[in-house]
Each structure stands twice: as structure tokens, then as C-alpha cells.
Amino acid sequence: EGHTWYVSSVCLSADGRYALSGSSYDRTLKLWDVSNGCCLRTFEGHTSNLYSVCLSADGRYALSGSSDKTLKLWEVETGHCLRTFEGHTGAVESVCLSADGRFALSGSTDKTLKLWDVASGSCLRTFKGHKNGVNSVCLSADGRYALSSCSVFEVELKLWEVATGRCLHTFKGHKHEVITVCLSVDGRH
């Protein structure tokens, strides 16, 4: 029932009842019941390594990113892939859904972040400014800001204004790769 290879990403549902995991080499997502550890559903469809998973705030949808250069939106109840987002030219290493579920944000080894309209699948904005691949992204709770980190050689974070795609600030100081970024609920930290 479990993954056949290591887990590359996990996400808890807002109510804490479910966990979503993604495994790089077996290319699947799995939905788990936290109370008993049972696998409820397996999602299959990516054609290469799976790097990142995210659940919508209402728990109805899952989002995944893969080295097949796509994001996929899944219906949690059925396990069906509802939409595939295409546009990155490198592996999608990180994905995130806005609190209202209307937007998706992705970070890729192509050195960009992309903001997507979940309903249409359209890319609304591409954020450029990193010198190397983007390995982690997140959105503020109000959807006004995005935060990203870059891979091994750049070792910096960038804070972006979502409405304009403008980089507001670059944070430097880490000596080694920043694996994951997160903003506080109020977006101030």
C-alpha cells in the first residue's frame, strides 16, 4: 500500500484528518487517513519524478509538480486528474495553492516561478530573477506575496509582489541550500 520509493513531499489537510504524500521515483501521490495510517487513494499520471504536493484548503483538490515539467490538479474524492498545467521548460520542484484555491504557484529548474489560474489552466504571470533553479515556493495567506528559494549555487530567497511579478526583496545570508520556504499566516514573516 505504501510508496515503493522514498517520499519527496508531504502535506496535511487543513483539518488534520488526511495526509498527502508524493514519491519521486514511483511517480505517485497517496492520500492517507491520519487516524489509522491507511492509504485511501493512489493518484497516477506523472511520467517522471514527482517532487512536490499540496492540498487545497477545503481538501477537495491536490496539486503536484514533477520533472516531467508539468503540474497536475487532482480531484481528491475520485483521484482523477482534472487538469495538466504546461509551460515550464524544466522540472517543477515546488507547488502551492492559494488559500482560496483560485491560483497555483510553481517553481522550476528553469529558474522561474509561474502563477496559474486553476480554473482555466492559463499561466497568468512568470516571475524571473533567479540565476539558478527554484526549489521552493509559497504564497502568503492573502495571495499578495510569494516567497521562493533557489538551488545550491545561489543560496538566496526572493520575496515577490504577486500582482506585478516584481521582486520586492532578495534575502542573502545562508551558507548552504535552502530546502523549503514558508510565510507566516499574516505574511509579515
CSV table of C-alpha atoms in Angstrom, one decimal:
chain,number,residue,atom,x,y,z
A,1,GLU,CA,0.0,0.0,0.0
A,2,GLY,CA,2.9,2.4,0.7
A,3,HIS,CA,5.2,4.1,-1.8
A,4,THR,CA,7.8,1.9,-3.4
A,5,TRP,CA,10.5,4.6,-3.1
A,6,TYR,CA,11.3,7.5,-0.8
A,7,VAL,CA,8.7,10.2,-0.1
A,8,SER,CA,9.8,13.6,-1.6
A,9,SER,CA,6.9,15.7,-0.3
A,10,VAL,CA,4.0,15.6,2.2
A,11,CYS,CA,1.1,17.9,3.1
A,12,LEU,CA,-1.5,17.7,5.8
A,13,SER,CA,-5.2,18.6,5.2
A,14,ALA,CA,-6.4,21.8,6.9
A,15,ASP,CA,-8.5,19.7,9.3
A,16,GLY,CA,-5.6,17.4,10.1
A,17,ARG,CA,-7.5,14.3,9.1
A,18,TYR,CA,-5.6,13.4,5.9
A,19,ALA,CA,-2.0,13.5,4.7
A,20,LEU,CA,-1.0,13.6,1.0
A,21,SER,CA,2.4,12.2,0.1
A,22,GLY,CA,4.3,12.2,-3.2
A,23,SER,CA,7.1,9.9,-4.1
A,24,SER,CA,9.8,10.9,-6.5
A,25,TYR,CA,10.7,7.6,-8.2
A,26,ASP,CA,7.4,5.8,-8.1
A,27,ARG,CA,5.7,8.9,-9.5
A,28,THR,CA,2.6,8.7,-7.4
A,29,LEU,CA,0.7,10.6,-4.8
A,30,LYS,CA,-1.1,8.8,-2.0
A,31,LEU,CA,-3.8,10.1,0.3
A,32,TRP,CA,-3.7,8.7,3.9
A,33,ASP,CA,-6.1,8.6,6.8
A,34,VAL,CA,-4.1,10.0,9.6
A,35,SER,CA,-6.1,8.3,12.3
A,36,ASN,CA,-5.3,4.8,11.2
A,37,GLY,CA,-2.5,5.1,8.7
A,38,CYS,CA,-4.5,3.5,5.8
A,39,CYS,CA,-3.9,4.6,2.2
A,40,LEU,CA,-7.2,5.8,0.8
A,41,ARG,CA,-6.2,6.5,-2.7
A,42,THR,CA,-3.3,6.5,-5.1
A,43,PHE,CA,-3.0,9.1,-7.9
A,44,GLU,CA,-1.1,8.2,-11.0
A,45,GLY,CA,-0.3,10.2,-14.1
A,46,HIS,CA,3.1,11.9,-14.0
A,47,THR,CA,5.6,10.5,-16.4
A,48,SER,CA,8.7,11.3,-14.4
A,49,ASN,CA,9.9,12.0,-10.9
A,50,LEU,CA,7.3,13.7,-8.6
A,51,TYR,CA,8.8,16.4,-6.4
A,52,SER,CA,6.0,18.4,-4.7
A,53,VAL,CA,2.4,18.0,-3.5
A,54,CYS,CA,-0.1,20.4,-2.0
A,55,LEU,CA,-3.8,20.1,-0.8
A,56,SER,CA,-6.3,22.8,-1.3
A,57,ALA,CA,-7.6,24.5,1.9
A,58,ASP,CA,-11.0,22.8,1.5
A,59,GLY,CA,-9.4,19.4,0.9
A,60,ARG,CA,-11.2,18.8,-2.4
A,61,TYR,CA,-8.1,19.2,-4.7
A,62,ALA,CA,-4.5,18.2,-4.8
A,63,LEU,CA,-1.7,19.7,-6.8
A,64,SER,CA,1.5,18.0,-7.8
A,65,GLY,CA,4.7,19.0,-9.6
A,66,SER,CA,7.1,16.8,-11.5
A,67,SER,CA,10.3,16.6,-13.5
A,68,ASP,CA,8.0,15.9,-16.5
A,69,LYS,CA,7.8,19.8,-16.5
A,70,THR,CA,4.1,19.8,-15.5
A,71,LEU,CA,1.8,20.5,-12.6
A,72,LYS,CA,-1.3,18.3,-12.2
A,73,LEU,CA,-4.6,19.2,-10.5
A,74,TRP,CA,-6.4,16.2,-9.0
A,75,GLU,CA,-9.8,15.7,-7.6
A,76,VAL,CA,-9.2,14.1,-4.1
A,77,GLU,CA,-12.5,12.3,-3.9
A,78,THR,CA,-12.1,10.4,-7.2
A,79,GLY,CA,-8.3,10.5,-7.8
A,80,HIS,CA,-8.9,11.8,-11.4
A,81,CYS,CA,-6.6,14.3,-12.9
A,82,LEU,CA,-8.6,17.4,-13.7
A,83,ARG,CA,-6.0,19.5,-15.4
A,84,THR,CA,-2.4,19.4,-16.5
A,85,PHE,CA,-0.5,22.7,-16.5
A,86,GLU,CA,2.2,23.1,-19.1
A,87,GLY,CA,4.7,25.9,-19.6
A,88,HIS,CA,7.8,25.2,-17.6
A,89,THR,CA,10.9,24.2,-19.6
A,90,GLY,CA,12.5,22.4,-16.6
A,91,ALA,CA,11.4,20.2,-13.7
A,92,VAL,CA,8.7,21.6,-11.4
A,93,GLU,CA,10.3,21.3,-8.0
A,94,SER,CA,7.7,23.1,-5.9
A,95,VAL,CA,3.9,23.8,-6.0
A,96,CYS,CA,1.5,25.7,-3.8
A,97,LEU,CA,-2.2,26.6,-4.0
A,98,SER,CA,-3.6,30.0,-2.9
A,99,ALA,CA,-5.8,29.9,0.2
A,100,ASP,CA,-8.9,30.5,-1.9
A,101,GLY,CA,-7.9,27.7,-4.3
A,102,ARG,CA,-8.1,30.0,-7.4
A,103,PHE,CA,-4.4,30.2,-8.1
A,104,ALA,CA,-1.4,27.8,-8.2
A,105,LEU,CA,2.2,28.8,-7.9
A,106,SER,CA,5.1,26.7,-9.2
A,107,GLY,CA,8.9,26.9,-9.1
A,108,SER,CA,11.1,25.2,-11.6
A,109,THR,CA,14.7,24.3,-12.5
A,110,ASP,CA,14.1,26.7,-15.5
A,111,LYS,CA,14.8,29.5,-12.9
A,112,THR,CA,11.2,30.8,-12.9
A,113,LEU,CA,8.1,30.9,-10.8
A,114,LYS,CA,4.7,30.7,-12.6
A,115,LEU,CA,1.3,31.8,-11.3
A,116,TRP,CA,-1.6,29.8,-12.8
A,117,ASP,CA,-5.3,30.3,-13.0
A,118,VAL,CA,-6.6,27.0,-11.6
A,119,ALA,CA,-10.0,27.2,-13.4
A,120,SER,CA,-8.6,27.8,-16.9
A,121,GLY,CA,-5.1,26.3,-16.6
A,122,SER,CA,-3.7,29.6,-18.0
A,123,CYS,CA,-0.3,30.9,-16.9
A,124,LEU,CA,-1.0,34.4,-15.6
A,125,ARG,CA,2.5,35.5,-14.8
A,126,THR,CA,6.1,34.4,-15.0
A,127,PHE,CA,8.4,35.6,-12.3
A,128,LYS,CA,12.1,35.9,-13.4
A,129,GLY,CA,15.1,36.9,-11.4
A,130,HIS,CA,16.7,33.8,-10.0
A,131,LYS,CA,20.1,32.8,-11.5
A,132,ASN,CA,19.5,29.1,-10.8
A,133,GLY,CA,16.6,26.6,-10.4
A,134,VAL,CA,13.8,27.4,-8.0
A,135,ASN,CA,13.4,24.7,-5.4
A,136,SER,CA,10.7,26.0,-3.1
A,137,VAL,CA,7.7,28.4,-3.4
A,138,CYS,CA,4.9,29.6,-1.2
A,139,LEU,CA,2.1,32.2,-1.2
A,140,SER,CA,1.0,34.5,1.6
A,141,ALA,CA,-2.4,33.7,3.0
A,142,ASP,CA,-3.9,36.8,1.3
A,143,GLY,CA,-2.2,35.9,-2.0
A,144,ARG,CA,-0.4,39.2,-2.3
A,145,TYR,CA,3.2,37.9,-1.9
A,146,ALA,CA,5.2,34.9,-3.0
A,147,LEU,CA,8.4,33.7,-1.5
A,148,SER,CA,11.0,31.5,-3.3
A,149,SER,CA,14.3,29.9,-2.7
A,150,CYS,CA,17.0,28.9,-5.2
A,151,SER,CA,19.2,25.9,-5.5
A,152,VAL,CA,22.7,25.2,-4.3
A,153,PHE,CA,24.7,27.8,-6.1
A,154,GLU,CA,22.7,31.0,-5.5
A,155,VAL,CA,21.6,30.4,-1.9
A,156,GLU,CA,19.1,33.2,-1.7
A,157,LEU,CA,15.4,33.8,-1.2
A,158,LYS,CA,13.2,36.3,-3.1
A,159,LEU,CA,10.0,38.0,-2.0
A,160,TRP,CA,7.7,38.8,-4.9
A,161,GLU,CA,4.6,41.0,-5.3
A,162,VAL,CA,2.2,38.7,-7.0
A,163,ALA,CA,0.1,41.4,-8.7
A,164,THR,CA,3.1,42.8,-10.6
A,165,GLY,CA,5.7,40.0,-10.6
A,166,ARG,CA,8.2,42.4,-9.2
A,167,CYS,CA,10.9,41.2,-6.8
A,168,LEU,CA,10.5,43.3,-3.6
A,169,HIS,CA,13.5,41.9,-1.7
A,170,THR,CA,16.3,39.4,-2.0
A,171,PHE,CA,17.4,37.7,1.2
A,172,LYS,CA,21.0,36.5,1.4
A,173,GLY,CA,23.0,35.0,4.3
A,174,HIS,CA,22.5,31.3,4.2
A,175,LYS,CA,25.7,29.3,3.5
A,176,HIS,CA,24.0,26.2,2.1
A,177,GLU,CA,20.9,25.4,0.1
A,178,VAL,CA,17.6,26.5,1.5
A,179,ILE,CA,15.3,23.4,1.0
A,180,THR,CA,11.9,24.9,1.9
A,181,VAL,CA,10.3,28.3,2.4
A,182,CYS,CA,7.2,29.3,4.3
A,183,LEU,CA,5.4,32.6,5.1
A,184,SER,CA,3.6,33.3,8.4
A,185,VAL,CA,-0.2,33.4,8.2
A,186,ASP,CA,-0.2,37.2,8.3
A,187,GLY,CA,2.5,37.4,5.6
A,188,ARG,CA,4.8,39.5,7.7
A,189,HIS,CA,7.4,36.8,8.4
